[in-house]
PDB file of C-alpha atoms in Angstrom:
ATOM      1  CA  PHE A1208      -4.342   2.935 -14.980  1.00 89.00           C
ATOM      2  CA  MET A1209      -5.715   3.912 -18.355  1.00 90.00           C
ATOM      3  CA  PRO A1210      -4.302   5.622 -21.442  1.00 89.00           C
ATOM      4  CA  GLY A1211      -4.883   9.355 -21.229  1.00 92.00           C
ATOM      5  CA  LYS A1212      -5.400   9.187 -17.458  1.00 94.00           C
ATOM      6  CA  MET A1213      -2.997   9.368 -14.522  1.00 96.00           C
ATOM      7  CA  SER A1214      -0.044   7.002 -15.017  1.00 96.00           C
ATOM      8  CA  PHE A1215       1.491   4.606 -12.499  1.00 96.00           C
ATOM      9  CA  GLU A1216       4.535   6.883 -12.242  1.00 97.00           C
ATOM     10  CA  GLU A1217       2.403   9.990 -11.663  1.00 97.00           C
ATOM     11  CA  TYR A1218       0.204   8.303  -9.073  1.00 97.00           C
ATOM     12  CA  PHE A1219       2.826   6.519  -6.967  1.00 97.00           C
ATOM     13  CA  ALA A1220       5.601   9.161  -7.314  1.00 96.00           C
ATOM     14  CA  LEU A1221       8.391   6.736  -6.368  1.00 96.00           C
ATOM     15  CA  ASP A1222      11.354   8.365  -8.133  1.00 96.00           C
ATOM     16  CA  GLY A1223      14.149   9.574  -5.885  1.00 95.00           C
ATOM     17  CA  TYR A1224      13.167   7.526  -2.832  1.00 94.00           C
ATOM     18  CA  SER A1225      15.034   4.669  -1.146  1.00 92.00           C
ATOM     19  CA  PHE A1226      13.746   1.127  -1.689  1.00 88.00           C
ATOM     20  CA  GLU A1227      12.139   1.079   1.767  1.00 86.00           C
ATOM     21  CA  ASP A1228      10.390   4.417   1.196  1.00 92.00           C
ATOM     22  CA  GLN A1229       9.245   3.241  -2.244  1.00 93.00           C
ATOM     23  CA  VAL A1230       7.619   0.205  -0.602  1.00 87.00           C
ATOM     24  CA  LEU A1231       5.887   2.458   1.942  1.00 89.00           C
ATOM     25  CA  LYS A1232       4.716   4.846  -0.784  1.00 94.00           C
ATOM     26  CA  PHE A1233       3.412   1.867  -2.767  1.00 91.00           C
ATOM     27  CA  ILE A1234       1.491   0.573   0.274  1.00 87.00           C
ATOM     28  CA  VAL A1235      -0.008   4.013   0.938  1.00 92.00           C
ATOM     29  CA  GLY A1236      -0.873   4.392  -2.759  1.00 94.00           C
ATOM     30  CA  VAL A1237      -2.530   0.981  -3.041  1.00 90.00           C
ATOM     31  CA  SER A1238      -4.424   1.443   0.221  1.00 88.00           C
ATOM     32  CA  PRO A1239      -5.122   5.172   0.601  1.00 89.00           C
ATOM     33  CA  CYS A1240      -7.702   4.763   3.380  1.00 87.00           C
ATOM     34  CA  MET A1241      -5.503   2.233   5.246  1.00 84.00           C
ATOM     35  CA  MET A1242      -8.433   0.295   6.713  1.00 83.00           C
ATOM     36  CA  GLN A1243      -6.085  -2.511   7.753  1.00 78.00           C
ATOM     37  CA  ARG A1244      -4.161  -0.259  10.153  1.00 73.00           C
ATOM     38  CA  HIS A1245      -6.713  -1.048  12.876  1.00 71.00           C
ATOM     39  CA  TYR A1246      -5.934  -4.749  13.001  1.00 71.00           C
ATOM     40  CA  LEU A1247      -2.217  -4.899  12.202  1.00 64.00           C
ATOM     41  CA  LEU A1248      -1.468  -5.973  15.753  1.00 57.00           C
ATOM     42  CA  ASN A1249       2.114  -7.115  15.462  1.00 64.00           C
ATOM     43  CA  ARG A1250       4.289  -4.305  14.131  1.00 65.00           C
ATOM     44  CA  ASP A1251       7.177  -6.786  13.950  1.00 70.00           C
ATOM     45  CA  SER A1252       5.402  -8.574  11.076  1.00 70.00           C
ATOM     46  CA  VAL A1253       6.474  -5.669   8.833  1.00 70.00           C
ATOM     47  CA  ASN A1254      10.169  -5.555   7.965  1.00 73.00           C
ATOM     48  CA  LEU A1255      10.954  -3.669   4.785  1.00 67.00           C
ATOM     49  CA  PHE A1256      14.679  -4.403   5.031  1.00 69.00           C
ATOM     50  CA  ARG A1257      13.890  -8.122   4.788  1.00 74.00           C
ATOM     51  CA  LYS A1258      11.121  -7.480   2.224  1.00 71.00           C
ATOM     52  CA  LYS A1259       8.525  -8.885   4.650  1.00 71.00           C
ATOM     53  CA  VAL A1260       4.971  -7.524   4.785  1.00 70.00           C
ATOM     54  CA  PRO A1261       1.853  -9.303   6.034  1.00 68.00           C
ATOM     55  CA  SER A1262      -0.727 -10.442   3.519  1.00 70.00           C
ATOM     56  CA  THR A1263      -3.279 -13.161   3.084  1.00 72.00           C
ATOM     57  CA  VAL A1264      -4.021 -15.272   0.060  1.00 77.00           C
ATOM     58  CA  PHE A1265      -7.639 -14.131   0.353  1.00 81.00           C
ATOM     59  CA  GLY A1266      -6.777 -10.481  -0.248  1.00 80.00           C
ATOM     60  CA  ILE A1267      -4.587 -11.381  -3.200  1.00 83.00           C
ATOM     61  CA  GLU A1268      -7.325 -13.551  -4.734  1.00 90.00           C
ATOM     62  CA  ILE A1269      -9.943 -10.814  -4.295  1.00 88.00           C
ATOM     63  CA  SER A1270      -7.608  -8.257  -5.896  1.00 86.00           C
ATOM     64  CA  ALA A1271      -6.923 -10.575  -8.826  1.00 92.00           C
ATOM     65  CA  GLY A1272     -10.649 -11.135  -9.332  1.00 94.00           C
ATOM     66  CA  VAL A1273     -11.393  -7.406  -9.343  1.00 91.00           C
ATOM     67  CA  ALA A1274      -8.502  -6.708 -11.749  1.00 91.00           C
ATOM     68  CA  CYS A1275      -9.692  -9.442 -14.129  1.00 95.00           C
ATOM     69  CA  THR A1276     -13.251  -8.129 -13.996  1.00 95.00           C
ATOM     70  CA  GLN A1277     -12.062  -4.604 -14.806  1.00 93.00           C
ATOM     71  CA  ALA A1278     -10.002  -5.948 -17.727  1.00 94.00           C
ATOM     72  CA  LEU A1279     -13.006  -7.896 -19.037  1.00 96.00           C
ATOM     73  CA  LYS A1280     -15.189  -4.781 -18.859  1.00 96.00           C
ATOM     74  CA  LEU A1281     -12.586  -2.930 -20.925  1.00 93.00           C
ATOM     75  CA  LEU A1282     -12.274  -5.719 -23.494  1.00 95.00           C
ATOM     76  CA  LEU A1283     -16.044  -6.035 -23.883  1.00 97.00           C
ATOM     77  CA  ASN A1284     -16.581  -2.274 -23.681  1.00 94.00           C
ATOM     78  CA  ARG A1285     -19.202  -2.769 -20.967  1.00 95.00           C
ATOM     79  CA  GLY A1286     -19.447  -0.037 -18.394  1.00 91.00           C
ATOM     80  CA  ASP A1287     -17.078   2.230 -16.585  1.00 92.00           C
ATOM     81  CA  VAL A1288     -13.917   1.141 -14.833  1.00 93.00           C
ATOM     82  CA  THR A1289     -12.280   2.815 -11.878  1.00 92.00           C
ATOM     83  CA  CYS A1290      -8.854   4.238 -12.617  1.00 93.00           C
ATOM     84  CA  ALA A1291      -6.319   6.434 -10.843  1.00 94.00           C
ATOM     85  CA  PRO A1292      -6.609   8.758  -9.045  1.00 96.00           C
ATOM     86  CA  ARG A1293      -9.827   6.990  -8.006  1.00 95.00           C
ATOM     87  CA  GLY A1294      -9.765   3.592  -6.372  1.00 92.00           C
ATOM     88  CA  LEU A1295     -11.757   0.836  -4.705  1.00 89.00           C
ATOM     89  CA  HIS A1296     -10.637  -0.616  -1.400  1.00 88.00           C
ATOM     90  CA  PHE A1297     -12.422  -3.692  -0.119  1.00 86.00           C
ATOM     91  CA  ASP A1298     -11.348  -5.162   3.185  1.00 85.00           C
ATOM     92  CA  ALA A1299     -12.714  -8.691   3.541  1.00 84.00           C
ATOM     93  CA  TYR A1300     -11.689  -8.883   7.196  1.00 83.00           C
ATOM     94  CA  LEU A1301     -13.679  -5.762   8.122  1.00 86.00           C
ATOM     95  CA  GLN A1302     -16.331  -6.462   5.462  1.00 89.00           C
ATOM     96  CA  LYS A1303     -16.171  -2.858   4.291  1.00 90.00           C
ATOM     97  CA  MET A1304     -15.638  -1.175   0.956  1.00 90.00           C
ATOM     98  CA  ARG A1305     -14.457   2.367   0.372  1.00 92.00           C
ATOM     99  CA  THR A1306     -14.063   4.361  -2.791  1.00 93.00           C
ATOM    100  CA  THR A1307     -11.161   6.772  -2.763  1.00 94.00           C
ATOM    101  CA  TRP A1308     -10.142   9.824  -4.741  1.00 95.00           C
ATOM    102  CA  ARG A1309      -6.607  11.089  -4.388  1.00 95.00           C
ATOM    103  CA  PRO A1310      -5.885  13.798  -6.951  1.00 96.00           C
ATOM    104  CA  PHE A1311      -2.110  14.066  -7.443  1.00 96.00           C
ATOM    105  CA  GLY A1312      -1.728  10.487  -6.142  1.00 96.00           C
ATOM    106  CA  ASN A1313       1.010  10.196  -3.521  1.00 97.00           C
ATOM    107  CA  ARG A1314       1.696  13.915  -3.914  1.00 97.00           C
ATOM    108  CA  ASN A1315      -1.713  14.595  -2.349  1.00 97.00           C
ATOM    109  CA  PRO A1316      -1.395  16.142   1.140  1.00 97.00           C
ATOM    110  CA  LEU A1317      -3.426  13.279   2.681  1.00 95.00           C
ATOM    111  CA  GLN A1318      -1.121  10.712   1.084  1.00 96.00           C
ATOM    112  CA  ARG A1319       1.976  12.591   2.235  1.00 96.00           C
ATOM    113  CA  LEU A1320       0.610  12.677   5.780  1.00 96.00           C
ATOM    114  CA  MET A1321      -0.206   8.943   5.700  1.00 93.00           C
ATOM    115  CA  PHE A1322       3.278   8.166   4.321  1.00 94.00           C
ATOM    116  CA  TRP A1323       4.849  10.150   7.168  1.00 93.00           C
ATOM    117  CA  TYR A1324       2.597   8.421   9.730  1.00 90.00           C
ATOM    118  CA  ILE A1325       3.310   4.885   8.482  1.00 86.00           C
ATOM    119  CA  ARG A1326       7.028   5.604   8.128  1.00 88.00           C
ATOM    120  CA  ARG A1327       7.148   6.910  11.691  1.00 88.00           C
ATOM    121  CA  LYS A1328       5.288   3.846  13.001  1.00 80.00           C
ATOM    122  CA  LEU A1329       7.506   1.304  11.221  1.00 75.00           C
ATOM    123  CA  ARG A1330      10.977   2.888  11.193  1.00 69.00           C
ATOM    124  CA  PRO A1331      12.015   2.318  14.833  1.00 58.00           C
ATOM    125  CA  VAL A1332      11.732  -1.471  14.491  1.00 52.00           C
ATOM    126  CA  GLU A1333      13.562  -1.531  11.166  1.00 50.00           C
ATOM    127  CA  SER A1334      16.356   0.831  12.195  1.00 50.00           C
ATOM    128  CA  ALA A1335      17.229  -1.298  15.221  1.00 49.00           C
ATOM    129  CA  GLU A1336      17.276  -4.484  13.160  1.00 51.00           C
ATOM    130  CA  GLU A1337      19.241  -2.908  10.318  1.00 51.00           C
ATOM    131  CA  SER A1338      22.049  -1.784  12.643  1.00 48.00           C
ATOM    132  CA  ALA A1339      22.236  -5.124  14.478  1.00 48.00           C
ATOM    133  CA  GLU A1340      24.900  -7.645  13.606  1.00 49.00           C
ATOM    134  CA  PRO A1341      23.817 -10.459  11.258  1.00 49.00           C
ATOM    135  CA  GLY A1342      22.218 -13.271  13.237  1.00 49.00           C
ATOM    136  CA  ALA A1343      21.785 -11.133  16.360  1.00 46.00           C
ATOM    137  CA  VAL A1344      18.401 -11.136  18.072  1.00 45.00           C
ATOM    138  CA  PRO A1345      17.091  -7.568  18.443  1.00 46.00           C
ATOM    139  CA  GLU A1346      16.597  -6.417  22.021  1.00 48.00           C
ATOM    140  CA  ARG A1347      13.133  -5.311  23.059  1.00 44.00           C
ATOM    141  CA  ALA A1348      12.511  -2.475  25.472  1.00 44.00           C
ATOM    142  CA  SER A1349      10.684  -3.456  28.661  1.00 42.00           C
TER     143      SER A1349
END
């Protein structure tokens, strides 16, 4: 995010949403092409009510390296940097990189559709666990 460009608030559009929906909107905003959806095998590894989402240290380290490089380019005034509503998405597991452009951020129709899709995929697991008594093991359908 850069001065004079789209702000964090404009891009992610989180105001007025529940905590769980804000997390989903953040995930969709950070990863607009959702490359990782193809290998998230265990849906149970995502539990927004318990603030549990899968991640690897490798992805975090790569992200930190890219962010530091972008900051250095700004400080040294050397070359362009990518800023919202454009983005870079590198998936080390798939060994692929995509550039994205989402005008209006999470208000973009593609983002709204992805938010709905992800919410629909993850909600059934969370709703069952949220309504269960503390300490109870959720039942699984056969």
